PDB file of N, CA and C in Angstrom:
ATOM      1  N   MET T   1      -3.771 -12.574  20.666  1.00 51.00           N
ATOM      2  CA  MET T   1      -3.448 -11.013  19.563  1.00 51.00           C
ATOM      3  C   MET T   1      -3.901 -11.048  18.438  1.00 51.00           C
ATOM      4  N   ASN T   2      -5.257 -10.637  17.857  1.00 72.00           N
ATOM      5  CA  ASN T   2      -4.716 -10.644  16.552  1.00 72.00           C
ATOM      6  C   ASN T   2      -4.105  -8.679  15.849  1.00 72.00           C
ATOM      7  N   GLU T   3      -3.160  -8.922  15.328  1.00 88.00           N
ATOM      8  CA  GLU T   3      -2.100  -8.082  14.684  1.00 88.00           C
ATOM      9  C   GLU T   3      -2.629  -7.410  13.168  1.00 88.00           C
ATOM     10  N   LYS T   4      -2.920  -6.273  13.344  1.00 92.00           N
ATOM     11  CA  LYS T   4      -3.191  -5.831  11.888  1.00 92.00           C
ATOM     12  C   LYS T   4      -2.482  -5.800  11.090  1.00 92.00           C
ATOM     13  N   ILE T   5      -2.410  -6.561   9.763  1.00 94.00           N
ATOM     14  CA  ILE T   5      -1.241  -6.606   8.661  1.00 94.00           C
ATOM     15  C   ILE T   5      -1.030  -4.883   8.262  1.00 94.00           C
ATOM     16  N   ASN T   6       0.069  -4.786   8.087  1.00 97.00           N
ATOM     17  CA  ASN T   6       0.453  -3.398   7.656  1.00 97.00           C
ATOM     18  C   ASN T   6       1.042  -3.743   6.368  1.00 97.00           C
ATOM     19  N   ILE T   7       0.034  -2.690   5.541  1.00 97.00           N
ATOM     20  CA  ILE T   7       0.303  -2.424   3.532  1.00 97.00           C
ATOM     21  C   ILE T   7       1.034  -1.441   3.248  1.00 97.00           C
ATOM     22  N   LEU T   8       1.808  -1.498   2.591  1.00 98.00           N
ATOM     23  CA  LEU T   8       2.445  -0.413   1.774  1.00 98.00           C
ATOM     24  C   LEU T   8       2.239  -0.750   0.221  1.00 98.00           C
ATOM     25  N   LEU T   9       0.562   0.665  -0.270  1.00 98.00           N
ATOM     26  CA  LEU T   9       0.559   0.387  -1.544  1.00 98.00           C
ATOM     27  C   LEU T   9       1.417   1.800  -1.923  1.00 98.00           C
ATOM     28  N   VAL T  10       2.421   1.264  -3.371  1.00 97.00           N
ATOM     29  CA  VAL T  10       2.975   2.626  -3.543  1.00 97.00           C
ATOM     30  C   VAL T  10       2.466   2.669  -5.089  1.00 97.00           C
ATOM     31  N   GLU T  11       1.054   3.645  -5.860  1.00 97.00           N
ATOM     32  CA  GLU T  11       0.481   3.469  -7.110  1.00 97.00           C
ATOM     33  C   GLU T  11       0.065   4.750  -7.022  1.00 97.00           C
ATOM     34  N   ASP T  12       0.760   5.575  -8.125  1.00 95.00           N
ATOM     35  CA  ASP T  12       0.302   6.643  -8.537  1.00 95.00           C
ATOM     36  C   ASP T  12      -1.254   7.166  -9.483  1.00 95.00           C
ATOM     37  N   ASN T  13      -2.114   5.993  -9.437  1.00 96.00           N
ATOM     38  CA  ASN T  13      -3.456   6.510 -10.078  1.00 96.00           C
ATOM     39  C   ASN T  13      -4.065   6.214  -9.000  1.00 96.00           C
ATOM     40  N   PRO T  14      -4.933   6.579  -8.293  1.00 96.00           N
ATOM     41  CA  PRO T  14      -6.179   7.067  -7.397  1.00 96.00           C
ATOM     42  C   PRO T  14      -7.385   6.209  -7.438  1.00 96.00           C
ATOM     43  N   GLY T  15      -7.526   5.710  -8.925  1.00 97.00           N
ATOM     44  CA  GLY T  15      -8.748   4.551  -9.187  1.00 97.00           C
ATOM     45  C   GLY T  15      -7.767   3.224  -9.199  1.00 97.00           C
ATOM     46  N   ASP T  16      -6.783   3.169  -9.268  1.00 96.00           N
ATOM     47  CA  ASP T  16      -6.232   2.167  -8.937  1.00 96.00           C
ATOM     48  C   ASP T  16      -6.155   1.476  -7.606  1.00 96.00           C
ATOM     49  N   ALA T  17      -5.458   2.662  -6.715  1.00 97.00           N
ATOM     50  CA  ALA T  17      -5.072   2.441  -5.526  1.00 97.00           C
ATOM     51  C   ALA T  17      -6.498   1.893  -4.666  1.00 97.00           C
ATOM     52  N   ARG T  18      -7.611   2.919  -5.063  1.00 97.00           N
ATOM     53  CA  ARG T  18      -9.105   2.319  -4.862  1.00 97.00           C
ATOM     54  C   ARG T  18      -9.537   0.911  -4.814  1.00 97.00           C
ATOM     55  N   LEU T  19      -9.473   0.542  -6.165  1.00 97.00           N
ATOM     56  CA  LEU T  19      -9.601  -0.640  -6.448  1.00 97.00           C
ATOM     57  C   LEU T  19      -9.058  -1.812  -5.455  1.00 97.00           C
ATOM     58  N   ILE T  20      -7.391  -1.661  -5.567  1.00 97.00           N
ATOM     59  CA  ILE T  20      -6.786  -2.445  -4.593  1.00 97.00           C
ATOM     60  C   ILE T  20      -7.348  -2.827  -3.375  1.00 97.00           C
ATOM     61  N   ASP T  21      -7.617  -1.494  -2.412  1.00 97.00           N
ATOM     62  CA  ASP T  21      -7.975  -1.620  -1.045  1.00 97.00           C
ATOM     63  C   ASP T  21      -9.643  -2.193  -1.172  1.00 97.00           C
ATOM     64  N   ILE T  22      -9.845  -2.030  -1.876  1.00 96.00           N
ATOM     65  CA  ILE T  22     -11.656  -2.837  -2.163  1.00 96.00           C
ATOM     66  C   ILE T  22     -10.973  -4.412  -1.791  1.00 96.00           C
ATOM     67  N   PHE T  23     -10.047  -4.840  -2.963  1.00 96.00           N
ATOM     68  CA  PHE T  23      -9.654  -5.871  -2.855  1.00 96.00           C
ATOM     69  C   PHE T  23      -9.287  -6.823  -1.499  1.00 96.00           C
ATOM     70  N   LEU T  24      -8.329  -5.546  -1.219  1.00 95.00           N
ATOM     71  CA  LEU T  24      -7.908  -6.158  -0.190  1.00 95.00           C
ATOM     72  C   LEU T  24      -8.396  -6.297   1.524  1.00 95.00           C
ATOM     73  N   LYS T  25     -10.030  -5.411   0.805  1.00 95.00           N
ATOM     74  CA  LYS T  25     -11.065  -5.580   2.452  1.00 95.00           C
ATOM     75  C   LYS T  25     -11.327  -7.271   1.866  1.00 95.00           C
ATOM     76  N   GLU T  26     -11.792  -7.575   0.466  1.00 94.00           N
ATOM     77  CA  GLU T  26     -12.356  -8.697   0.609  1.00 94.00           C
ATOM     78  C   GLU T  26     -11.758 -10.083   1.015  1.00 94.00           C
ATOM     79  N   ALA T  27     -10.237  -9.714   0.476  1.00 90.00           N
ATOM     80  CA  ALA T  27      -9.125 -10.639   1.180  1.00 90.00           C
ATOM     81  C   ALA T  27      -9.085 -10.705   2.826  1.00 90.00           C
ATOM     82  N   PHE T  28      -8.565  -9.878   3.469  1.00 86.00           N
ATOM     83  CA  PHE T  28      -8.836  -8.995   4.927  1.00 86.00           C
ATOM     84  C   PHE T  28      -9.441  -9.462   5.872  1.00 86.00           C
ATOM     85  N   GLY T  29     -10.592  -8.451   5.426  1.00 89.00           N
ATOM     86  CA  GLY T  29     -11.614  -7.958   6.136  1.00 89.00           C
ATOM     87  C   GLY T  29     -10.763  -6.844   6.203  1.00 89.00           C
ATOM     88  N   GLY T  30     -11.819  -6.440   7.747  1.00 86.00           N
ATOM     89  CA  GLY T  30     -10.410  -4.897   8.900  1.00 86.00           C
ATOM     90  C   GLY T  30      -8.806  -5.481   8.853  1.00 86.00           C
ATOM     91  N   GLY T  31      -8.587  -6.974   8.406  1.00 93.00           N
ATOM     92  CA  GLY T  31      -7.809  -7.106   9.473  1.00 93.00           C
ATOM     93  C   GLY T  31      -6.071  -6.552   8.782  1.00 93.00           C
ATOM     94  N   TYR T  32      -6.049  -4.982   8.186  1.00 95.00           N
ATOM     95  CA  TYR T  32      -5.388  -4.491   7.857  1.00 95.00           C
ATOM     96  C   TYR T  32      -4.980  -2.635   7.723  1.00 95.00           C
ATOM     97  N   VAL T  33      -3.551  -2.650   7.645  1.00 96.00           N
ATOM     98  CA  VAL T  33      -3.433  -1.057   8.250  1.00 96.00           C
ATOM     99  C   VAL T  33      -2.558  -0.498   6.559  1.00 96.00           C
ATOM    100  N   LEU T  34      -4.030   0.076   5.589  1.00 97.00           N
ATOM    101  CA  LEU T  34      -3.061   0.179   4.063  1.00 97.00           C
ATOM    102  C   LEU T  34      -2.280   1.400   4.490  1.00 97.00           C
ATOM    103  N   SER T  35      -1.046   1.559   3.950  1.00 98.00           N
ATOM    104  CA  SER T  35      -0.602   2.891   3.354  1.00 98.00           C
ATOM    105  C   SER T  35      -0.546   3.007   1.874  1.00 98.00           C
ATOM    106  N   ILE T  36      -0.230   4.502   1.701  1.00 97.00           N
ATOM    107  CA  ILE T  36      -0.161   4.868   0.286  1.00 97.00           C
ATOM    108  C   ILE T  36       0.423   5.517  -0.032  1.00 97.00           C
ATOM    109  N   ALA T  37       1.806   4.978  -0.915  1.00 97.00           N
ATOM    110  CA  ALA T  37       2.915   6.491  -1.423  1.00 97.00           C
ATOM    111  C   ALA T  37       1.912   6.681  -2.783  1.00 97.00           C
ATOM    112  N   GLU T  38       1.734   8.013  -3.267  1.00 95.00           N
ATOM    113  CA  GLU T  38       1.930   7.843  -5.066  1.00 95.00           C
ATOM    114  C   GLU T  38       3.284   7.981  -5.878  1.00 95.00           C
ATOM    115  N   ASP T  39       4.760   8.112  -5.020  1.00 94.00           N
ATOM    116  CA  ASP T  39       5.466   7.635  -5.859  1.00 94.00           C
ATOM    117  C   ASP T  39       6.963   6.684  -5.290  1.00 94.00           C
ATOM    118  N   LEU T  40       7.499   6.955  -6.130  1.00 94.00           N
ATOM    119  CA  LEU T  40       8.722   5.523  -5.377  1.00 94.00           C
ATOM    120  C   LEU T  40       9.291   6.261  -4.535  1.00 94.00           C
ATOM    121  N   THR T  41       9.510   8.111  -4.481  1.00 95.00           N
ATOM    122  CA  THR T  41      10.215   8.467  -3.530  1.00 95.00           C
ATOM    123  C   THR T  41       9.392   8.089  -2.094  1.00 95.00           C
ATOM    124  N   ASN T  42       8.096   9.199  -1.724  1.00 96.00           N
ATOM    125  CA  ASN T  42       7.058   8.641  -0.959  1.00 96.00           C
ATOM    126  C   ASN T  42       7.380   7.357  -0.392  1.00 96.00           C
ATOM    127  N   GLY T  43       7.780   6.180  -1.041  1.00 96.00           N
ATOM    128  CA  GLY T  43       7.306   4.742  -1.081  1.00 96.00           C
ATOM    129  C   GLY T  43       8.941   4.443   0.098  1.00 96.00           C
ATOM    130  N   LEU T  44       9.688   4.798  -0.571  1.00 96.00           N
ATOM    131  CA  LEU T  44      11.113   4.549   0.373  1.00 96.00           C
ATOM    132  C   LEU T  44      11.038   5.493   1.228  1.00 96.00           C
ATOM    133  N   ALA T  45      10.662   6.801   1.524  1.00 97.00           N
ATOM    134  CA  ALA T  45      10.439   7.441   2.850  1.00 97.00           C
ATOM    135  C   ALA T  45      10.171   6.699   4.002  1.00 97.00           C
ATOM    136  N   GLN T  46       8.371   6.614   3.107  1.00 97.00           N
ATOM    137  CA  GLN T  46       7.718   5.992   3.774  1.00 97.00           C
ATOM    138  C   GLN T  46       8.095   4.251   5.070  1.00 97.00           C
ATOM    139  N   LEU T  47       9.094   3.427   4.111  1.00 96.00           N
ATOM    140  CA  LEU T  47      10.145   2.532   4.243  1.00 96.00           C
ATOM    141  C   LEU T  47      11.358   2.523   5.333  1.00 96.00           C
ATOM    142  N   LYS T  48      11.452   3.483   5.003  1.00 97.00           N
ATOM    143  CA  LYS T  48      12.613   3.885   6.332  1.00 97.00           C
ATOM    144  C   LYS T  48      11.944   4.495   8.019  1.00 97.00           C
ATOM    145  N   LYS T  49      10.523   4.728   7.813  1.00 97.00           N
ATOM    146  CA  LYS T  49      10.191   4.819   9.147  1.00 97.00           C
ATOM    147  C   LYS T  49       9.585   4.283   9.069  1.00 97.00           C
ATOM    148  N   ASN T  50       8.827   2.879   8.939  1.00 96.00           N
ATOM    149  CA  ASN T  50       7.654   1.870   9.400  1.00 96.00           C
ATOM    150  C   ASN T  50       7.948   0.671   8.314  1.00 96.00           C
ATOM    151  N   ALA T  51       7.225   0.240   9.357  1.00 96.00           N
ATOM    152  CA  ALA T  51       7.927  -1.661   9.363  1.00 96.00           C
ATOM    153  C   ALA T  51       6.687  -2.094   8.390  1.00 96.00           C
ATOM    154  N   PHE T  52       7.097  -2.842   7.313  1.00 97.00           N
ATOM    155  CA  PHE T  52       5.537  -3.227   6.494  1.00 97.00           C
ATOM    156  C   PHE T  52       5.604  -4.554   5.969  1.00 97.00           C
ATOM    157  N   ASP T  53       4.185  -5.501   6.165  1.00 96.00           N
ATOM    158  CA  ASP T  53       4.650  -6.792   6.072  1.00 96.00           C
ATOM    159  C   ASP T  53       4.227  -7.033   4.345  1.00 96.00           C
ATOM    160  N   ILE T  54       4.075  -5.889   4.199  1.00 96.00           N
ATOM    161  CA  ILE T  54       3.379  -6.567   2.323  1.00 96.00           C
ATOM    162  C   ILE T  54       4.006  -5.242   1.941  1.00 96.00           C
ATOM    163  N   ILE T  55       4.688  -5.355   1.085  1.00 97.00           N
ATOM    164  CA  ILE T  55       4.752  -3.981  -0.074  1.00 97.00           C
ATOM    165  C   ILE T  55       3.698  -4.571  -1.684  1.00 97.00           C
ATOM    166  N   ILE T  56       3.486  -3.332  -1.858  1.00 97.00           N
ATOM    167  CA  ILE T  56       2.791  -3.878  -3.285  1.00 97.00           C
ATOM    168  C   ILE T  56       3.172  -2.487  -4.594  1.00 97.00           C
ATOM    169  N   ALA T  57       3.441  -3.023  -5.139  1.00 95.00           N
ATOM    170  CA  ALA T  57       4.319  -1.700  -5.654  1.00 95.00           C
ATOM    171  C   ALA T  57       3.641  -1.742  -7.558  1.00 95.00           C
ATOM    172  N   ASP T  58       3.295  -0.629  -8.255  1.00 93.00           N
ATOM    173  CA  ASP T  58       3.542  -0.374  -9.358  1.00 93.00           C
ATOM    174  C   ASP T  58       4.811  -0.319  -9.972  1.00 93.00           C
ATOM    175  N   LEU T  59       4.323  -1.385 -11.251  1.00 90.00           N
ATOM    176  CA  LEU T  59       5.732  -1.227 -11.874  1.00 90.00           C
ATOM    177  C   LEU T  59       5.987  -0.168 -12.906  1.00 90.00           C
ATOM    178  N   SER T  60       5.236   1.098 -13.456  1.00 89.00           N
ATOM    179  CA  SER T  60       5.304   2.154 -14.054  1.00 89.00           C
ATOM    180  C   SER T  60       5.296   2.891 -13.580  1.00 89.00           C
ATOM    181  N   LEU T  61       5.866   3.415 -12.051  1.00 87.00           N
ATOM    182  CA  LEU T  61       5.999   5.218 -11.806  1.00 87.00           C
ATOM    183  C   LEU T  61       6.399   5.523 -12.245  1.00 87.00           C
ATOM    184  N   PRO T  62       5.916   7.046 -12.366  1.00 84.00           N
ATOM    185  CA  PRO T  62       6.316   8.055 -12.936  1.00 84.00           C
ATOM    186  C   PRO T  62       7.848   8.311 -12.467  1.00 84.00           C
ATOM    187  N   ASP T  63       8.179   8.001 -11.289  1.00 84.00           N
ATOM    188  CA  ASP T  63       9.944   8.062 -10.742  1.00 84.00           C
ATOM    189  C   ASP T  63      10.523   7.512 -10.759  1.00 84.00           C
ATOM    190  N   SER T  64      10.494   5.955 -11.196  1.00 81.00           N
ATOM    191  CA  SER T  64      11.601   5.227 -11.183  1.00 81.00           C
ATOM    192  C   SER T  64      11.356   4.343 -12.583  1.00 81.00           C
TER     193      SER T  64
END
């Protein structure tokens, strides 16, 4: 059984989020599910609700 990799991206810049999605497609093909949070507060809320295999976080979020 091939399970998809669950990835949480915490990124406030939509252009950067799109670029990261492109890089992920090159690396994993269609074998992942990407969830995007636009700030740390939403990222933490998603972490409470879901399990993620990978978390990619912007180090300069406006609320962190």
